[in-house]
CSV table of C-alpha atoms (C1' of nucleotides) in Angstrom, one decimal:
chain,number,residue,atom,x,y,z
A,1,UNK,CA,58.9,12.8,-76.2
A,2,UNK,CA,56.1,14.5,-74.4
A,3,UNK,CA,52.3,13.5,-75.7
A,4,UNK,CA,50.6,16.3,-77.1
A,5,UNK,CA,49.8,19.5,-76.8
A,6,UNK,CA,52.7,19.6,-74.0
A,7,UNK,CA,55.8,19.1,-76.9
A,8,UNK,CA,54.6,22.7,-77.6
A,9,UNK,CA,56.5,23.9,-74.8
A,10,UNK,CA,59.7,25.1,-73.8
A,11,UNK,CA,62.2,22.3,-72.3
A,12,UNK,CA,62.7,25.2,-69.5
A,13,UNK,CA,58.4,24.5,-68.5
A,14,UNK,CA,59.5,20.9,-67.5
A,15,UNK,CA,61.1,18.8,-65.0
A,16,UNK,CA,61.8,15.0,-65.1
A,17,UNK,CA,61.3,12.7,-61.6
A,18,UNK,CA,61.8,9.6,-60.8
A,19,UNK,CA,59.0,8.3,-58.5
A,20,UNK,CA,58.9,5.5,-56.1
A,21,UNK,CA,55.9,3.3,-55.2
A,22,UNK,CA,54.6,5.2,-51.9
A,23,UNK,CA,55.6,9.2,-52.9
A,24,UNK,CA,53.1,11.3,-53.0
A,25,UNK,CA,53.5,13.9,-55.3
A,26,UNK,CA,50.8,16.8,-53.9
A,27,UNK,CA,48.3,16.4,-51.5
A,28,UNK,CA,44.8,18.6,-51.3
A,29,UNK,CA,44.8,21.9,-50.4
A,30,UNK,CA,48.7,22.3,-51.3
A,31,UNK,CA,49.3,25.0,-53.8
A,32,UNK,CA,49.4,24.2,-57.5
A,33,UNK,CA,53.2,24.0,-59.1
A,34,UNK,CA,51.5,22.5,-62.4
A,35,UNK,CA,50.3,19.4,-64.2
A,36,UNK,CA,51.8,16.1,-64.8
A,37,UNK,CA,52.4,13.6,-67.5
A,38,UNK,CA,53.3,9.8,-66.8
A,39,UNK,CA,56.3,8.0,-68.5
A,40,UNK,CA,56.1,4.9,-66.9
A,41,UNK,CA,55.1,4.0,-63.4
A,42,UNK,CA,51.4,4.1,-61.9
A,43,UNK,CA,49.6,6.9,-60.1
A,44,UNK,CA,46.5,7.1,-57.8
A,45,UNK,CA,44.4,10.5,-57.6
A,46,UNK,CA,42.3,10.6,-54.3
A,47,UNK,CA,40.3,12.3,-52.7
A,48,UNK,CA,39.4,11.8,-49.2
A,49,UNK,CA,35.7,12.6,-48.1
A,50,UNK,CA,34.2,14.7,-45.4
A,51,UNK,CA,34.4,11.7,-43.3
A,52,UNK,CA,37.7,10.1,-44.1
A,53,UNK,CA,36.7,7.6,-47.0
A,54,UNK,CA,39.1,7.3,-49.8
A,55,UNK,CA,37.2,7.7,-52.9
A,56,UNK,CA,40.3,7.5,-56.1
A,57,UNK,CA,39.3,9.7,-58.2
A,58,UNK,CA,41.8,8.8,-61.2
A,59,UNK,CA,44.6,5.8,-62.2
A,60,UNK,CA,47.2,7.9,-64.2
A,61,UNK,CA,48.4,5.7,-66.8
A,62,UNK,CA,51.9,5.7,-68.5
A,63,UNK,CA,52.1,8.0,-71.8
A,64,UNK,CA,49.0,10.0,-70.1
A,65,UNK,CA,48.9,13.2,-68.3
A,66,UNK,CA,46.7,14.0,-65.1
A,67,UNK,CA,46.0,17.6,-63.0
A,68,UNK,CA,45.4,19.1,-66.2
A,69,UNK,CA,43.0,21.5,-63.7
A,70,UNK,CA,45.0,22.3,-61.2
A,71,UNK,CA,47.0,24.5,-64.0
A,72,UNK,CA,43.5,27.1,-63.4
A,73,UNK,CA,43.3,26.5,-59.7
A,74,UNK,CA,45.3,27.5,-56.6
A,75,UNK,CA,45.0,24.4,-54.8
A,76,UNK,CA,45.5,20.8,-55.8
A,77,UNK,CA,41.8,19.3,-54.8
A,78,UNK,CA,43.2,15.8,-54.7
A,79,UNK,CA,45.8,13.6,-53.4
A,80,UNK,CA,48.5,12.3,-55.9
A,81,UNK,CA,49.9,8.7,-54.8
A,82,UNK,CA,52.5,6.9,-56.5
A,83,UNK,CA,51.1,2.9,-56.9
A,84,UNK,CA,54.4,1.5,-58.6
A,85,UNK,CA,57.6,3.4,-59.4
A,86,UNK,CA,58.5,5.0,-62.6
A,87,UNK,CA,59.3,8.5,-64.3
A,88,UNK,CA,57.1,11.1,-65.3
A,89,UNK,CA,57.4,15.0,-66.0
A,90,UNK,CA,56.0,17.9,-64.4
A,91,UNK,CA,54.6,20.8,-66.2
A,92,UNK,CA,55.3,24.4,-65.3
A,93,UNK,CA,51.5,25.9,-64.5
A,94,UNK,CA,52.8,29.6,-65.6
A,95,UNK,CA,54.4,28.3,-68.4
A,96,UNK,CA,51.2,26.6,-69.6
A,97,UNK,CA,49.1,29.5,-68.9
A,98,UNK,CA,51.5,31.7,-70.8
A,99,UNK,CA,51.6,29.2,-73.7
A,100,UNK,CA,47.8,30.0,-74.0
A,101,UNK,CA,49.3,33.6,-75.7
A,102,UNK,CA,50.7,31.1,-78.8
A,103,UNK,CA,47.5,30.0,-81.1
A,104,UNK,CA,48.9,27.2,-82.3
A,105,UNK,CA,49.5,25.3,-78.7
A,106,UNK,CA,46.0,27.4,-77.8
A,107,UNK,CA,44.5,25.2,-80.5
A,108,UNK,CA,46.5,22.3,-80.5
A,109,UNK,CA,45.2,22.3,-76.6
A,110,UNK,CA,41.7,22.7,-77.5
A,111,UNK,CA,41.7,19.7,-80.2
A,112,UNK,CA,43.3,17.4,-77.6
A,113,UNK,CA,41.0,18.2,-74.7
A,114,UNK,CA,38.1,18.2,-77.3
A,115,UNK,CA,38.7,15.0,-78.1
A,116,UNK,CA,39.0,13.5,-74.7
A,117,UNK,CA,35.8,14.8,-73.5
A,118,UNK,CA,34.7,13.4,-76.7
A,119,UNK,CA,36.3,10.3,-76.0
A,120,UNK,CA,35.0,10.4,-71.9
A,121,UNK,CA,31.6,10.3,-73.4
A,122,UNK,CA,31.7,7.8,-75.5
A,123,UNK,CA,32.9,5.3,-73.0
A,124,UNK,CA,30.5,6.4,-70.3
A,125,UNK,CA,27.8,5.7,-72.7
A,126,UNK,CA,29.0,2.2,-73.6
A,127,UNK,CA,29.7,1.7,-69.8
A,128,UNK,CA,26.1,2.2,-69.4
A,129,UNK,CA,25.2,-0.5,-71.3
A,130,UNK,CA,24.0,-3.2,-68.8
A,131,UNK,CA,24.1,-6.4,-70.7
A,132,UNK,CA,27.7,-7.5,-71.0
A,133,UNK,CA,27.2,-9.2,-74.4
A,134,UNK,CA,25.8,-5.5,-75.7
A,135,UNK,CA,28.4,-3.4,-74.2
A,136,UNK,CA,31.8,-5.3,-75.3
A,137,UNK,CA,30.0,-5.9,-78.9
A,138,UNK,CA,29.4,-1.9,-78.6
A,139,UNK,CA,33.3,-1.0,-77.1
A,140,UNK,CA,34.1,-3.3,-80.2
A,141,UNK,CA,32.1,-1.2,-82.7
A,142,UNK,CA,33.5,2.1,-81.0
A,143,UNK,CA,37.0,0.7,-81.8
A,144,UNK,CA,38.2,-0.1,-78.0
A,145,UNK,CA,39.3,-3.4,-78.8
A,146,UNK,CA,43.2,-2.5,-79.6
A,147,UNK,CA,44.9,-4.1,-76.7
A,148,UNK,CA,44.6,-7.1,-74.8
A,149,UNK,CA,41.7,-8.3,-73.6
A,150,UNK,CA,41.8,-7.2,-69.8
A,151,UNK,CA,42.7,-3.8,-71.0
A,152,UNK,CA,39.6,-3.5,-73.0
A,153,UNK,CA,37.4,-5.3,-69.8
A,154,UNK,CA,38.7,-3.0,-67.6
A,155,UNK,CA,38.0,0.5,-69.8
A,156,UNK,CA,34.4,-1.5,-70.2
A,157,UNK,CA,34.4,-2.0,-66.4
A,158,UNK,CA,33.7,-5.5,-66.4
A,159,UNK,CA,35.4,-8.4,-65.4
A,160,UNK,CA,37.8,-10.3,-67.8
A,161,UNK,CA,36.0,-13.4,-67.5
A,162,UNK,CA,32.6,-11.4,-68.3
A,163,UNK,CA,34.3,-9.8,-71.3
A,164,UNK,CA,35.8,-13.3,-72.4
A,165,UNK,CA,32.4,-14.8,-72.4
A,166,UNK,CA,30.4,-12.6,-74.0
A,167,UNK,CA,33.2,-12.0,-77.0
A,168,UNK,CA,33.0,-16.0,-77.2
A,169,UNK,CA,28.9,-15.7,-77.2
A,170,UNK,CA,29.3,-12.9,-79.7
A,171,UNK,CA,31.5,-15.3,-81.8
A,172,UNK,CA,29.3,-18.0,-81.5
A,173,UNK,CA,26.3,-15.8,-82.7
A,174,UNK,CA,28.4,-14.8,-85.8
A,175,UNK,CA,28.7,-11.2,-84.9
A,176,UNK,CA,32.7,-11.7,-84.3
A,177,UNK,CA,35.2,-13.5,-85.1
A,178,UNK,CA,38.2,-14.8,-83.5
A,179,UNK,CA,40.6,-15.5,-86.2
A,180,UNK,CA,43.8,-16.5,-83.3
A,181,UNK,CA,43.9,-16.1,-80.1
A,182,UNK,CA,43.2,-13.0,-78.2
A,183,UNK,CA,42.1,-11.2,-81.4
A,184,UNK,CA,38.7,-10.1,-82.2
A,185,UNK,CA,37.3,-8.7,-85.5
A,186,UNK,CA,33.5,-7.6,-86.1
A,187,UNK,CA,32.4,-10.1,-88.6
B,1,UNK,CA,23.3,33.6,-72.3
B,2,UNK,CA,25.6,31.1,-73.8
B,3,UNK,CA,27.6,28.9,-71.3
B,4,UNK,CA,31.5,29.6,-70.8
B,5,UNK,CA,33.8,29.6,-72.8
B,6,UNK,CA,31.3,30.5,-75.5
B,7,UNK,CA,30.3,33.7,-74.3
B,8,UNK,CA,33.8,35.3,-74.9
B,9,UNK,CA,33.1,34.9,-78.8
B,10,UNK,CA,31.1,37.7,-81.2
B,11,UNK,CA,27.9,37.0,-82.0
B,12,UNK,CA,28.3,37.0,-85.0
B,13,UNK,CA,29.5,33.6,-84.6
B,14,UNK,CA,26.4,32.1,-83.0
B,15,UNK,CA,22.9,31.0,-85.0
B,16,UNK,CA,19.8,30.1,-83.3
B,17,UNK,CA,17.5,27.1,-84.4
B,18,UNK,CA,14.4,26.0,-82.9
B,19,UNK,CA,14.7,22.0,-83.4
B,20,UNK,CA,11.8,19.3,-83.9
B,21,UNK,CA,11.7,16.1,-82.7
B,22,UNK,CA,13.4,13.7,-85.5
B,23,UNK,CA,15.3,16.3,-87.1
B,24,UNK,CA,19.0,15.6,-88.2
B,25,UNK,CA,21.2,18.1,-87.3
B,26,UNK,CA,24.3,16.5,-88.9
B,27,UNK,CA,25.5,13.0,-90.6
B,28,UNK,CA,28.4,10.9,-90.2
B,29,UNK,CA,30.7,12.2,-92.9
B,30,UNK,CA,29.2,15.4,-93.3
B,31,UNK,CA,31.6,18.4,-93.4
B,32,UNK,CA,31.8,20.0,-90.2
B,33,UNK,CA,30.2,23.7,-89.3
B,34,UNK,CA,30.8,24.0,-86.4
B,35,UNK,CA,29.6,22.8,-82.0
B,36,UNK,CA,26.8,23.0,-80.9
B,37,UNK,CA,24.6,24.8,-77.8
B,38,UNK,CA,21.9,23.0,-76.7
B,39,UNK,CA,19.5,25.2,-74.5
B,40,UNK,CA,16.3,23.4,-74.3
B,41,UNK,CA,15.1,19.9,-75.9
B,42,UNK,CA,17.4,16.4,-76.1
B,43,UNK,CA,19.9,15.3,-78.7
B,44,UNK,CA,20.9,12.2,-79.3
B,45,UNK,CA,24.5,11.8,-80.8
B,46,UNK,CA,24.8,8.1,-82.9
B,47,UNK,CA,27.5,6.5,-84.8
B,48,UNK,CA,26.6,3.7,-86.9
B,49,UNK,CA,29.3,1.0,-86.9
B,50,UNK,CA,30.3,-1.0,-89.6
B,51,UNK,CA,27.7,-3.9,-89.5
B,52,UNK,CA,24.7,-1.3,-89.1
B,53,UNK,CA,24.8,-1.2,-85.0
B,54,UNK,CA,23.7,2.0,-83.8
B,55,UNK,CA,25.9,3.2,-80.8
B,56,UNK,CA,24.4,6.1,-78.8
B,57,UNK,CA,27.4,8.4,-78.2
B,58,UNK,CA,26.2,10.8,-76.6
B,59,UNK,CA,22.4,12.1,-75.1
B,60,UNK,CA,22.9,15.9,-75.2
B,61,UNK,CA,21.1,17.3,-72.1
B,62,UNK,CA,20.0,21.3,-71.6
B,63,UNK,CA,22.5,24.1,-71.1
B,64,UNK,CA,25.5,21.7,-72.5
B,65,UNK,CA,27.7,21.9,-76.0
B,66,UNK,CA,28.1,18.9,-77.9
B,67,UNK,CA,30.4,18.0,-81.0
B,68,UNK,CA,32.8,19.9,-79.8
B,69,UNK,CA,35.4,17.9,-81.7
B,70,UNK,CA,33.9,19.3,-84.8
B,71,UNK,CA,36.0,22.1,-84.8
B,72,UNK,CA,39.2,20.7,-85.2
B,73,UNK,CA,37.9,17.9,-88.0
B,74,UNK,CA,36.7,17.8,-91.7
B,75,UNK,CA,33.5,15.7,-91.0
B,76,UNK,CA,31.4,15.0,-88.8
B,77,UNK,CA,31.8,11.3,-86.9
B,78,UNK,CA,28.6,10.9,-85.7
B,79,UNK,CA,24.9,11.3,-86.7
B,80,UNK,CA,22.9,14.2,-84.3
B,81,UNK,CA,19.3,13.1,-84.2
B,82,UNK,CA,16.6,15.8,-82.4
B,83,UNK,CA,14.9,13.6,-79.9
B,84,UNK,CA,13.0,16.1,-78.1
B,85,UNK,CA,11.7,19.4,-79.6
B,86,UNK,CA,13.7,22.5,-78.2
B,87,UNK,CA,16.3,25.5,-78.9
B,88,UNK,CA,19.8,25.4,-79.9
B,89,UNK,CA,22.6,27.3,-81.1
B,90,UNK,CA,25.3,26.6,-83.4
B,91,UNK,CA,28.6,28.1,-83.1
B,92,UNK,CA,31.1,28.4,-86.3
B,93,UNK,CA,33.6,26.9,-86.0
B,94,UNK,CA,35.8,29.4,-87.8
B,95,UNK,CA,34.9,31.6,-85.6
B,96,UNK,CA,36.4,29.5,-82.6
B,97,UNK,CA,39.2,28.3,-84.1
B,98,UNK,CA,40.0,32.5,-85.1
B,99,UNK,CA,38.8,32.8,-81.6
B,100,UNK,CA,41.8,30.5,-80.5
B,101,UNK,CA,44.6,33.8,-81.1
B,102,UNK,CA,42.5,35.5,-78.1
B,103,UNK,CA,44.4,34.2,-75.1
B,104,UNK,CA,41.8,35.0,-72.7
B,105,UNK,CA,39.4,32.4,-74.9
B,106,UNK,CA,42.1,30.3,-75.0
B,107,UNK,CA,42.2,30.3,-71.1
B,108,UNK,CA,38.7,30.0,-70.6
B,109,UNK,CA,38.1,26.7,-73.3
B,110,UNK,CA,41.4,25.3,-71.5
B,111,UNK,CA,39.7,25.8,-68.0
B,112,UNK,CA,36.2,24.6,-69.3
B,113,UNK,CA,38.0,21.3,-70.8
B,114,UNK,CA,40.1,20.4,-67.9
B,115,UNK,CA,37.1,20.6,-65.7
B,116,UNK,CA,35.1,18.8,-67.9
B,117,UNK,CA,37.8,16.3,-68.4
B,118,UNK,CA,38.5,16.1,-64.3
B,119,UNK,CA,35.0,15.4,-63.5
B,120,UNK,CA,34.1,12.9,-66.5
B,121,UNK,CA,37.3,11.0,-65.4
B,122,UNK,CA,35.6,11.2,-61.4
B,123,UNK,CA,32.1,10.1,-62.3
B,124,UNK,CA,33.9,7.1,-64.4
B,125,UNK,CA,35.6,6.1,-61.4
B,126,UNK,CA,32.8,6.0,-59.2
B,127,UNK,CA,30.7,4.1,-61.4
B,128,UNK,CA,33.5,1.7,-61.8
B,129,UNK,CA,32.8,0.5,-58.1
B,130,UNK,CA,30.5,-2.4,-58.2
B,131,UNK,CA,28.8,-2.5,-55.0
B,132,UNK,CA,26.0,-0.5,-55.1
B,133,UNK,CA,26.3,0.7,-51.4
B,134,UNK,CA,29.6,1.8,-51.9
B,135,UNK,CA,28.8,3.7,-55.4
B,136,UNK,CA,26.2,5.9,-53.7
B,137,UNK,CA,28.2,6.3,-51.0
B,138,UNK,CA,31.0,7.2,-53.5
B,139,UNK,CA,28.8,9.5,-55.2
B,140,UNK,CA,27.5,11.5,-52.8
B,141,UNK,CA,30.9,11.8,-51.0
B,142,UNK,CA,32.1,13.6,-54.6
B,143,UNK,CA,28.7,15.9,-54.4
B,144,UNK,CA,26.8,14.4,-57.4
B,145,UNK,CA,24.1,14.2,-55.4
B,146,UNK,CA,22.2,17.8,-55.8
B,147,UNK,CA,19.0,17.1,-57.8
B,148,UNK,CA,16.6,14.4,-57.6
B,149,UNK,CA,17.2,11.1,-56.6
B,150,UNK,CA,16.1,9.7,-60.1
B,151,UNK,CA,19.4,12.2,-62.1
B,152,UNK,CA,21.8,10.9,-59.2
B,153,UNK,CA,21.2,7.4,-59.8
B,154,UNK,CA,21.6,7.9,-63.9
B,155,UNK,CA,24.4,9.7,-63.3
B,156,UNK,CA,25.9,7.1,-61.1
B,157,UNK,CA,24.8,4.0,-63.9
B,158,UNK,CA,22.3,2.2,-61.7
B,159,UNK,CA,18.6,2.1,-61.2
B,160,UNK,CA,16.8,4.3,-59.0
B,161,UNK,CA,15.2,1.4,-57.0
B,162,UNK,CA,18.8,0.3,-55.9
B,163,UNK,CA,19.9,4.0,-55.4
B,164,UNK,CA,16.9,4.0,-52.9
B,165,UNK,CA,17.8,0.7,-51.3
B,166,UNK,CA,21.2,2.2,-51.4
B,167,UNK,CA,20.8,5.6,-49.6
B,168,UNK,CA,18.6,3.4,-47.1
B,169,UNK,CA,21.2,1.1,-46.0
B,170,UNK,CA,23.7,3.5,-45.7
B,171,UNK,CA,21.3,5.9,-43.4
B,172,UNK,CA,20.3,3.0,-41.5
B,173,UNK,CA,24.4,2.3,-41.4
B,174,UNK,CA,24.5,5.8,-39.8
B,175,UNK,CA,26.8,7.2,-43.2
B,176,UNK,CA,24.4,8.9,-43.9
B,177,UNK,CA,21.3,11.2,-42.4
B,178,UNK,CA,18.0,11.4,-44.3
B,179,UNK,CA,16.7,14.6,-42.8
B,180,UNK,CA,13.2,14.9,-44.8
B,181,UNK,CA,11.8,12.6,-47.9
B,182,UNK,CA,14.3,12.4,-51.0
B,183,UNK,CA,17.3,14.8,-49.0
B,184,UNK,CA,20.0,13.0,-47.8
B,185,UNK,CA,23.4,14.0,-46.5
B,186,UNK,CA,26.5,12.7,-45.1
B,187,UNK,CA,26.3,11.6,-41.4
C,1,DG,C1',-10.8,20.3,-56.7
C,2,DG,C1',-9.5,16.5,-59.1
C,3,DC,C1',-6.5,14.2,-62.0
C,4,DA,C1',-2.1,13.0,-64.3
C,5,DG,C1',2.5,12.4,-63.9
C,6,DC,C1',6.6,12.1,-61.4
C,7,DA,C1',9.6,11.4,-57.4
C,8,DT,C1',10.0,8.7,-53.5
C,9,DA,C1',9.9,4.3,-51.4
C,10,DT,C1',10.0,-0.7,-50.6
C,11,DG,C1',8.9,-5.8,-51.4
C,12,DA,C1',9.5,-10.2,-54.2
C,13,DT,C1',11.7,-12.6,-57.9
C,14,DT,C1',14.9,-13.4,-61.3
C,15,DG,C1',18.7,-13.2,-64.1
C,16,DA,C1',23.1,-12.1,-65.2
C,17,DA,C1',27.6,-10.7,-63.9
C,18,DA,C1',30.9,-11.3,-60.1
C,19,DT,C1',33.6,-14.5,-57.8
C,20,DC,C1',36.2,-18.6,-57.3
C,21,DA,C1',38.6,-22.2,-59.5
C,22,DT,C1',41.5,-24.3,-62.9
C,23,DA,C1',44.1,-25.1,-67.3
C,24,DT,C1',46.7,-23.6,-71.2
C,25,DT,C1',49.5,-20.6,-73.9
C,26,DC,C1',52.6,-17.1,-74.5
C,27,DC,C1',56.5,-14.2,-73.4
C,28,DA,C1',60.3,-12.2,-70.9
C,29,DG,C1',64.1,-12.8,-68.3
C,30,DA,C1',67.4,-15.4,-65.3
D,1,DT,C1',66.4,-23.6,-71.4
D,2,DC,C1',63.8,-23.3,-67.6
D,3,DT,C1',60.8,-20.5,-64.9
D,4,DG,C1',57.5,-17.1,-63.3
D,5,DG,C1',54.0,-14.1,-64.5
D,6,DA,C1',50.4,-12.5,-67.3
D,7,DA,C1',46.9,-13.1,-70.8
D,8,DT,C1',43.6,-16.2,-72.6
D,9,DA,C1',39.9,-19.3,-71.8
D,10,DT,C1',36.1,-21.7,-69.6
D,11,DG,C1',33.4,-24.1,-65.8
D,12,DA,C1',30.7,-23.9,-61.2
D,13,DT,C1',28.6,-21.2,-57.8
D,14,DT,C1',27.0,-17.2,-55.5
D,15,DT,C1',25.6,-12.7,-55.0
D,16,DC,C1',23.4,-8.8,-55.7
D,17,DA,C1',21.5,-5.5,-58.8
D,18,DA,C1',17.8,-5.5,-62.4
D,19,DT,C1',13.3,-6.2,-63.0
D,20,DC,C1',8.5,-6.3,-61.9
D,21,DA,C1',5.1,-4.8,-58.8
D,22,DT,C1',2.8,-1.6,-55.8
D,23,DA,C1',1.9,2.3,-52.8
D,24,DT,C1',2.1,7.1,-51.3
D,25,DG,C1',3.2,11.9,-51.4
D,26,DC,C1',3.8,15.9,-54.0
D,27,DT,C1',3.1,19.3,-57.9
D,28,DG,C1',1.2,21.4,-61.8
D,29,DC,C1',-2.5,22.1,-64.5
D,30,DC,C1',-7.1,22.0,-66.5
DNA sequence: GGCAGCATATGATTGAAATCATATTCCAGA
DNA sequence: TCTGGAATATGATTTCAATCATATGCTGCC
């Protein structure tokens, strides 16, 4: 089933792919046909510079959507890559704009962007954090800690064996605890 | 005038407070009234974990909303704490989740979000590059660079003294031109 | 006009995270 | 059951951004 707000709409507002590593699914400047939610797979967004540099703007993940904008623009302003093959649904831009005329996916919408921008926040503020012992004891507080490990030092943006370190310092000053392997608990 | 999508909403909705420095706008827990408008002043947002750490959410900065979550919760999930004196406006949330049934609202928050969402996921992306040289490059290849040197460099998470040695390596690299004293551009 | 404060700018030193390396455990799949 | 890959974990070394320091230009304000 599609993640929220999108199991609002109509089957007919959607189209299943598969996607191989390599495909690229818009490039900028094409015309907008909609957004995108990822099943399973892995997608670059980039965007190339004035100059030619590749700057990657956004790694779609699976279960998440991406070119939630482009449904309010003309043109896609990015490149969509596909990293590693997989499935994932496209989203009819009319039929999300016309969905917009039904309150409850209007709000339903709203709450879920809300609380990604929330979210966004959050994590940029934690990422600013410069000590590494501070900012994985502070992505534990905000509750970041539900994976493994390297998932939670990569949304930190810091290396594993940083993360691993400073969790084992943060154990060792009592402020954690470890009770097995590869779980963490604030003490 | 109240930034989009807020405008589109009766004024009926909207109250305006002059703040003070050390004022509490809200508590964790509290029930919710509503978002917020910050026009002048600073905001901190601060959750409080579970061992007393205090985790800067968010710093609310002129002309932007904040807890804009609120809406579509009970409580509050986050303390708001004035940090410097200023003007604000708070926005019911009744009023926008009534306001939700208007489709043109519903259009304009949806458009504001993904926006919001599109550059928040851009911004962490760039600061996720770990070579200083490459992040300011990054940065100003996505625009970020329009103000002072001293807001680019907080926007990109790094000091201002290596955003300086940054921008001169990269001019001296020829990527970039430094036309007068604290302009640059791309090359 | 003079002063305070901020942005710009760069040099020297330090400290902490990245990098490189290695070992073990766990799990999925052939 | 064996095997390969990923997560967990930690040690050694290096790199590079933070920090500390200092100077100058610019702006607003009293």
């Amino acid at each position: 089933m599609l993640p929220e707000p999108y199991d609002l709409l109509p089957t007919t507002a959607r189209q299943s792919h598969t996607i191989a590593a390599g495909d690229v699914l818009f490039r900028q400047g094409a015309r907008t046909l909609g957004l995108y939610v990822l099943i399973t797979g892995r997608v670059h967004l980039e965007r190339v510079g004035p100059n030619g540099e590749r700057l990657i703007i956004h790694r779609a993940t699976s279960g998440t959507s991406f070119a939630e904008a482009s449904v309010f623009s003309e043109r896609y302003h990015c490149d969509a890559i596909v990293m590693d093959a997989g499935e994932l649904v496209r989203i009819d831009k009319s039929a999300v704009l016309a969905a917009f005329a039904n309150p409850d996916f209007a709000r339903a919408y709203g709450r879920h962007a809300a609380q990604q921008v929330q979210a966004h926040r959050q994590i940029m503020g934690i990422v600013g954090i410069r000590r590494a012992e501070d900012r994985v004891m502070a992505g534990i507080v905000a509750g970041l800690l539900d994976g493994t490990v390297v998932d939670f030092a990569a949304r930190l943006q810091l290396t594993h064996e940083a993360t691993y370190r400073a969790l084992r310092a943060l154990v060792e000053a009592g402020r954690v605890t470890n009770p097995s392997r590869g779980t963490y608990r604030l003490a």
